[in-house]
């Protein structure tokens, strides 16, 4: 395999990481004024509706990009372009049917998904029904281009989606609050949250239109490849649909079990503490703090998940050609990319938890910062399990992470129930249960990776070096911020200075201890510039 193809994984992961970073920054920034516009209680309703929507989205379309990219990549590896295109068409049909059914459930079953203590979130969830339907179709287009190892359309569509989400969430929430002013606080809160969820629909629609536009532009090239195809076997439509369903269903169950813990934890938190007599206003206010925490932590969590997204078609292609060594090399590189971001992000957010939450969410009462300190470790743990999930799905073992997720979910629910019933930890119980879930998932997936891939986790390169570099980074970040704040009490200024210096320290120390090659550095975004600077400083 050529050097160019060897670098495809890292470049694709880098594209997705940059897009995810930009998207999540936009998402974080717009939620700051959104939380101010809605207020803590309405923001809690919005956050709860989004959690319920995410569960329904997983059932309808969450697995579509992975499944489409996996099945198509295996056929493209053998130049079966006509068969790959048929997979695309059948996947569209599947997305329409599955998305339609789940969207109808979202519209008419909101009362089932949302408990009485959060009844105001039901309208917001119903507003997301059309979004669920469109998301499946969008996922098929994203999986299509990922199969061809072209991550640029997906990356750009993510940015476009988030821009529209931000603009329309702020606009529609303000309009809904204004339109229902004078109708009672509960009505205003419910419609404000509903207006905010309308932004999600606008974002998905904009991203879908962009992906369709890109597909139309590339249609001529696609047709040429299909015309030259002499090896496709022209599978029956029923057989292709069966293959899609057999691939999608285990991934759906795995993803559902893997992510449903957040929704279950939220439901248990609301239900159990409500029955224990916690005031509804206090309950919703603390849940809003959990929403602030998740908004901040989702940035590095999303970055950690981009490597597996781009890795699945790569690993599938190598594994299909019985190239286990090549597949393991891709896994190592994906792990390296994930951890070089996840570890310093976890340390940095823990050290600067208070200043960061106060900057983004002025309405916070400080609980979100404490949750960041406790839950920061989940960034690293989820980064690890996302990699192993992607690998096991990519090699045709989707049932393995599903079983592991079920075991981890059982541990999560038991811990959550005990903490809520026997202690007064309240919202902190959600984060502690998240940590338990992530630890169990990592341990079980790691064992499976060794069994099926003979894979040895690159602990030294992927984990130890970033951790060593993160220690002085954290010391500099905390020392500079609090030292400077004593002299100049400006949260924004002190954060900017401390973060910039911390990033510089991290990369200087990392380059010094890891001694990466020119090839490795140049695979990263801005890596060529970093290589030249490191060379002049005699760090490599």
Coordinates of C-alpha atoms in Angstrom, one line a residue, residues 82-436:
X82 CA -22.1 -0.9 -9.1
X83 CA -22.7 -3.0 -6.1
X84 CA -21.6 -0.2 -3.8
X85 CA -24.0 2.2 -5.5
X86 CA -26.9 -0.2 -5.0
X87 CA -26.0 -0.3 -1.3
X88 CA -26.4 3.5 -1.3
X89 CA -29.9 3.4 -2.9
X90 CA -31.1 0.6 -0.6
X91 CA -29.7 2.5 2.4
X92 CA -31.8 5.6 1.4
X93 CA -34.9 3.4 1.3
X94 CA -34.1 2.0 4.7
X95 CA -33.5 5.5 6.1
X96 CA -36.8 6.7 4.8
X97 CA -38.8 3.8 6.3
X98 CA -37.0 3.7 9.7
X99 CA -36.8 7.5 10.1
X100 CA -40.5 7.8 9.3
X101 CA -41.6 5.2 11.9
X102 CA -39.4 6.7 14.7
X103 CA -40.4 10.3 13.7
X104 CA -44.1 9.3 14.2
X105 CA -43.3 7.8 17.6
X106 CA -41.5 11.0 18.6
X107 CA -44.6 13.0 17.6
X108 CA -47.2 10.9 19.3
X109 CA -45.1 9.2 22.1
X110 CA -43.4 12.2 23.7
X111 CA -45.3 11.6 27.0
X112 CA -43.7 8.1 27.2
X113 CA -40.2 9.5 26.8
X114 CA -40.5 12.5 29.1
X115 CA -41.5 12.1 32.8
X116 CA -44.1 14.3 34.5
X117 CA -41.5 16.3 36.4
X118 CA -40.1 17.4 33.0
X119 CA -43.5 17.6 31.2
X120 CA -42.6 21.0 29.7
X121 CA -40.0 19.2 27.5
X122 CA -42.6 17.2 25.6
X123 CA -43.5 20.0 23.2
X124 CA -39.7 20.5 22.4
X125 CA -39.3 16.8 21.7
X126 CA -42.3 16.8 19.4
X127 CA -40.7 19.6 17.4
X128 CA -37.8 17.3 16.7
X129 CA -39.9 14.7 14.8
X130 CA -39.1 16.0 11.3
X131 CA -35.5 16.3 12.2
X132 CA -35.3 12.6 13.0
X133 CA -36.7 11.7 9.6
X134 CA -34.2 14.0 7.7
X135 CA -31.2 12.8 9.8
X136 CA -31.4 9.3 8.4
X137 CA -31.2 10.5 4.9
X138 CA -28.3 12.8 5.8
X139 CA -26.5 9.9 7.4
X140 CA -26.7 7.9 4.2
X141 CA -25.0 10.6 2.2
X142 CA -22.3 11.0 4.9
X143 CA -21.6 7.3 4.9
X144 CA -21.4 7.3 1.1
X145 CA -18.6 9.8 1.0
X146 CA -16.8 8.2 4.0
X147 CA -16.8 4.9 2.1
X148 CA -14.9 6.6 -0.7
X149 CA -12.5 8.0 2.0
X150 CA -13.6 11.5 1.3
X151 CA -14.3 13.2 4.6
X152 CA -14.4 16.7 3.3
X153 CA -18.1 16.8 2.5
X154 CA -19.0 15.4 5.9
X155 CA -16.7 17.8 7.6
X156 CA -18.1 20.9 5.9
X157 CA -21.7 19.7 6.4
X158 CA -21.1 19.4 10.1
X159 CA -20.0 23.0 10.2
X160 CA -22.9 24.2 8.1
X161 CA -25.3 22.2 10.3
X162 CA -24.0 23.8 13.5
X163 CA -24.1 27.3 12.1
X164 CA -27.8 26.9 11.2
X165 CA -28.5 25.2 14.6
X166 CA -27.0 28.2 16.5
X167 CA -28.7 30.9 14.4
X168 CA -32.2 29.4 14.4
X169 CA -32.1 28.2 18.0
X170 CA -31.4 31.7 19.2
X171 CA -33.9 33.3 16.8
X172 CA -36.8 30.8 17.3
X173 CA -36.4 30.6 21.1
X174 CA -36.6 34.4 21.3
X175 CA -39.6 34.5 18.9
X176 CA -41.5 31.7 20.8
X177 CA -40.9 33.4 24.2
X178 CA -42.1 36.7 22.8
X179 CA -45.1 35.2 21.1
X180 CA -46.3 33.5 24.3
X181 CA -45.4 36.2 26.9
X182 CA -48.2 36.7 29.4
X183 CA -49.4 33.1 29.1
X184 CA -47.8 31.9 32.3
X185 CA -44.3 30.9 33.3
X186 CA -44.7 27.2 32.5
X187 CA -46.0 27.9 29.0
X188 CA -43.2 30.4 28.2
X189 CA -40.6 27.9 29.4
X190 CA -42.1 25.1 27.3
X191 CA -42.3 27.1 24.1
X192 CA -38.9 28.6 24.7
X193 CA -37.4 25.1 24.8
X194 CA -39.4 24.2 21.8
X195 CA -38.1 27.1 19.8
X196 CA -34.5 26.2 20.7
X197 CA -35.0 22.7 19.3
X198 CA -36.2 24.1 16.0
X199 CA -32.6 25.1 15.4
X200 CA -31.6 21.4 15.3
X201 CA -34.1 20.8 12.5
X202 CA -32.8 23.8 10.5
X203 CA -29.3 22.6 10.9
X204 CA -30.0 19.1 9.7
X205 CA -32.0 20.4 6.7
X206 CA -29.2 22.8 5.7
X207 CA -26.6 20.0 6.0
X208 CA -28.7 17.6 3.9
X209 CA -29.2 20.1 1.1
X210 CA -25.4 20.6 1.1
X211 CA -24.7 16.9 0.9
X212 CA -27.2 16.5 -2.0
X213 CA -25.5 19.3 -3.8
X214 CA -22.0 17.7 -3.4
X215 CA -23.5 14.4 -4.6
X216 CA -24.9 16.0 -7.7
X217 CA -21.5 17.6 -8.5
X218 CA -19.8 14.2 -8.2
X219 CA -22.4 12.2 -10.0
X220 CA -20.5 12.2 -13.3
X221 CA -17.4 10.8 -11.7
X222 CA -19.5 8.2 -9.9
X223 CA -21.1 7.1 -13.2
X224 CA -17.8 6.7 -14.9
X225 CA -16.6 4.3 -12.2
X226 CA -19.8 2.3 -12.5
X227 CA -19.6 2.2 -16.3
X228 CA -16.0 0.7 -16.1
X229 CA -17.1 -1.8 -13.4
X230 CA -16.7 -5.4 -14.7
X231 CA -16.5 -7.3 -11.4
X232 CA -19.8 -6.4 -9.6
X233 CA -22.1 -9.4 -9.1
X234 CA -25.4 -7.3 -9.2
X235 CA -26.9 -8.5 -5.9
X236 CA -30.6 -8.7 -5.5
X237 CA -32.2 -5.7 -3.8
X238 CA -33.7 -8.0 -1.1
X239 CA -30.2 -9.4 -0.4
X240 CA -28.7 -5.9 -0.1
X241 CA -31.5 -4.8 2.2
X242 CA -31.0 -7.9 4.3
X243 CA -27.2 -7.1 4.5
X244 CA -27.9 -3.5 5.5
X245 CA -30.4 -4.6 8.2
X246 CA -28.0 -7.3 9.6
X247 CA -25.2 -4.7 9.8
X248 CA -27.4 -1.9 11.1
X249 CA -29.3 -3.7 13.8
X250 CA -26.4 -4.8 15.9
X251 CA -24.8 -1.4 15.6
X252 CA -28.1 0.2 16.6
X253 CA -28.4 -2.0 19.6
X254 CA -24.8 -1.4 20.5
X255 CA -25.0 2.4 20.0
X256 CA -28.4 2.5 21.8
X257 CA -27.1 0.6 24.8
X258 CA -23.8 2.5 24.7
X259 CA -25.5 5.9 24.8
X260 CA -28.8 5.2 26.5
X261 CA -27.1 5.4 29.9
X262 CA -27.2 9.2 29.8
X263 CA -31.0 9.2 29.2
X264 CA -31.7 6.5 31.8
X265 CA -29.5 8.4 34.3
X266 CA -31.5 11.6 33.6
X267 CA -34.8 9.8 33.9
X268 CA -33.8 8.1 37.2
X269 CA -32.5 11.4 38.5
X270 CA -35.7 13.2 37.8
X271 CA -38.0 10.4 38.9
X272 CA -36.3 9.2 42.1
X273 CA -35.4 12.6 43.4
X274 CA -38.9 13.8 42.6
X275 CA -40.4 11.0 44.6
X276 CA -37.9 11.8 47.4
X277 CA -39.5 15.3 47.6
X278 CA -36.9 17.5 45.9
X279 CA -38.4 20.8 44.8
X280 CA -39.1 20.8 41.0
X281 CA -37.3 24.2 40.6
X282 CA -34.2 22.9 42.3
X283 CA -34.3 19.7 40.4
X284 CA -34.5 21.5 37.0
X285 CA -31.8 24.1 38.1
X286 CA -29.3 21.3 39.0
X287 CA -30.2 19.5 35.8
X288 CA -29.3 22.7 33.8
X289 CA -25.9 22.5 35.5
X290 CA -25.5 19.0 34.2
X291 CA -26.5 20.4 30.8
X292 CA -23.7 23.0 31.0
X293 CA -21.2 20.2 32.0
X294 CA -22.2 18.0 29.0
X295 CA -22.0 21.0 26.6
X296 CA -18.4 21.6 27.6
X297 CA -17.3 18.0 27.8
X298 CA -18.9 17.1 24.5
X299 CA -16.3 19.1 22.6
X300 CA -13.4 16.7 23.4
X301 CA -15.7 13.7 23.4
X302 CA -16.8 14.5 19.9
X303 CA -13.2 14.9 18.8
X304 CA -12.4 11.5 20.3
X305 CA -15.1 9.9 18.3
X306 CA -14.0 11.2 14.9
X307 CA -11.0 8.9 14.6
X308 CA -13.2 5.7 14.7
X309 CA -15.6 7.3 12.2
X310 CA -12.9 7.6 9.6
X311 CA -11.2 4.4 10.7
X312 CA -14.1 2.0 10.1
X313 CA -13.9 1.9 6.3
X314 CA -10.1 1.7 6.5
X315 CA -10.1 -1.2 9.0
X316 CA -12.9 -2.9 7.1
X317 CA -11.0 -2.8 3.9
X318 CA -7.7 -4.1 5.4
X319 CA -9.6 -6.8 7.3
X320 CA -11.5 -7.9 4.2
X321 CA -8.2 -8.4 2.4
X322 CA -6.9 -10.4 5.5
X323 CA -4.3 -7.7 6.2
X324 CA -4.4 -7.8 10.0
X325 CA -1.1 -6.0 10.4
X326 CA -2.4 -3.1 8.2
X327 CA -5.6 -2.9 10.2
X328 CA -3.7 -2.8 13.5
X329 CA -1.5 0.0 12.2
X330 CA -4.7 2.0 11.4
X331 CA -6.0 1.3 14.9
X332 CA -2.7 2.5 16.5
X333 CA -2.8 5.8 14.5
X334 CA -6.5 6.4 15.3
X335 CA -5.7 5.8 19.0
X336 CA -2.8 8.2 18.8
X337 CA -4.9 10.9 17.2
X338 CA -7.7 10.5 19.8
X339 CA -5.4 10.5 22.9
X340 CA -3.2 13.4 21.8
X341 CA -6.4 15.5 22.0
X342 CA -8.4 13.7 24.8
X343 CA -5.8 13.6 27.5
X344 CA -4.7 17.3 27.6
X345 CA -8.4 18.3 27.1
X346 CA -9.4 16.3 30.2
X347 CA -6.5 17.8 32.3
X348 CA -7.1 21.3 31.0
X349 CA -10.9 21.3 31.7
X350 CA -10.4 19.9 35.2
X351 CA -7.8 22.5 36.1
X352 CA -9.7 25.4 34.6
X353 CA -13.2 24.1 35.3
X354 CA -14.4 27.1 37.3
X355 CA -13.2 29.9 34.9
X356 CA -14.4 28.0 31.8
X357 CA -17.9 27.4 33.1
X358 CA -18.2 31.0 34.3
X359 CA -17.1 32.4 31.0
X360 CA -19.5 30.3 28.9
X361 CA -22.4 30.0 31.2
X362 CA -22.8 33.1 33.3
X363 CA -25.9 31.6 34.9
X364 CA -24.0 28.8 36.5
X365 CA -24.0 28.3 40.3
X366 CA -20.7 26.5 40.3
X367 CA -22.0 22.9 40.3
X368 CA -21.1 22.5 36.6
X369 CA -17.4 23.2 37.4
X370 CA -17.4 20.5 40.1
X371 CA -19.0 18.1 37.7
X372 CA -16.2 18.8 35.2
X373 CA -13.5 17.9 37.7
X374 CA -15.2 14.6 38.5
X375 CA -16.2 13.7 34.9
X376 CA -13.1 14.9 33.0
X377 CA -11.7 11.4 33.1
X378 CA -14.6 10.2 30.9
X379 CA -13.1 12.1 28.0
X380 CA -10.1 9.7 28.0
X381 CA -12.2 6.6 28.8
X382 CA -14.7 7.3 26.1
X383 CA -12.0 8.1 23.6
X384 CA -10.6 4.6 24.2
X385 CA -13.9 2.7 24.0
X386 CA -14.9 4.6 20.9
X387 CA -11.8 3.3 19.1
X388 CA -12.4 -0.3 20.2
X389 CA -16.1 0.0 19.3
X390 CA -15.2 1.2 15.9
X391 CA -12.7 -1.6 15.4
X392 CA -15.0 -4.4 16.5
X393 CA -17.8 -3.1 14.3
X394 CA -15.4 -2.7 11.4
X395 CA -14.2 -6.3 11.5
X396 CA -17.7 -7.7 11.6
X397 CA -18.1 -8.2 15.4
X398 CA -20.8 -5.7 16.2
X399 CA -22.4 -8.0 18.8
X400 CA -19.3 -7.8 21.0
X401 CA -19.5 -4.1 22.0
X402 CA -23.3 -4.5 22.3
X403 CA -22.9 -7.1 24.9
X404 CA -20.2 -5.1 26.7
X405 CA -22.4 -2.0 26.6
X406 CA -25.2 -4.0 28.2
X407 CA -22.9 -5.1 31.0
X408 CA -21.6 -1.6 31.5
X409 CA -25.2 -0.2 31.5
X410 CA -26.2 -2.7 34.2
X411 CA -23.3 -1.5 36.3
X412 CA -24.2 2.1 35.6
X413 CA -27.9 1.7 36.6
X414 CA -27.0 -0.2 39.8
X415 CA -24.6 2.5 40.9
X416 CA -27.0 5.3 39.9
X417 CA -29.9 3.8 41.9
X418 CA -27.7 3.2 45.0
X419 CA -26.3 6.7 44.9
X420 CA -29.7 8.4 44.5
X421 CA -31.5 6.2 47.1
X422 CA -28.8 6.0 49.7
X423 CA -26.9 9.4 49.4
X424 CA -27.6 13.1 48.9
X425 CA -25.3 13.4 45.9
X426 CA -28.1 14.4 43.6
X427 CA -26.8 15.4 40.1
X428 CA -23.3 14.3 41.0
X429 CA -24.6 10.7 40.9
X430 CA -25.1 11.0 37.1
X431 CA -21.5 11.9 36.5
X432 CA -20.1 9.2 38.9
X433 CA -22.3 6.6 37.1
X434 CA -20.9 7.8 33.8
X435 CA -17.4 7.1 35.0
X436 CA -18.3 3.6 36.2

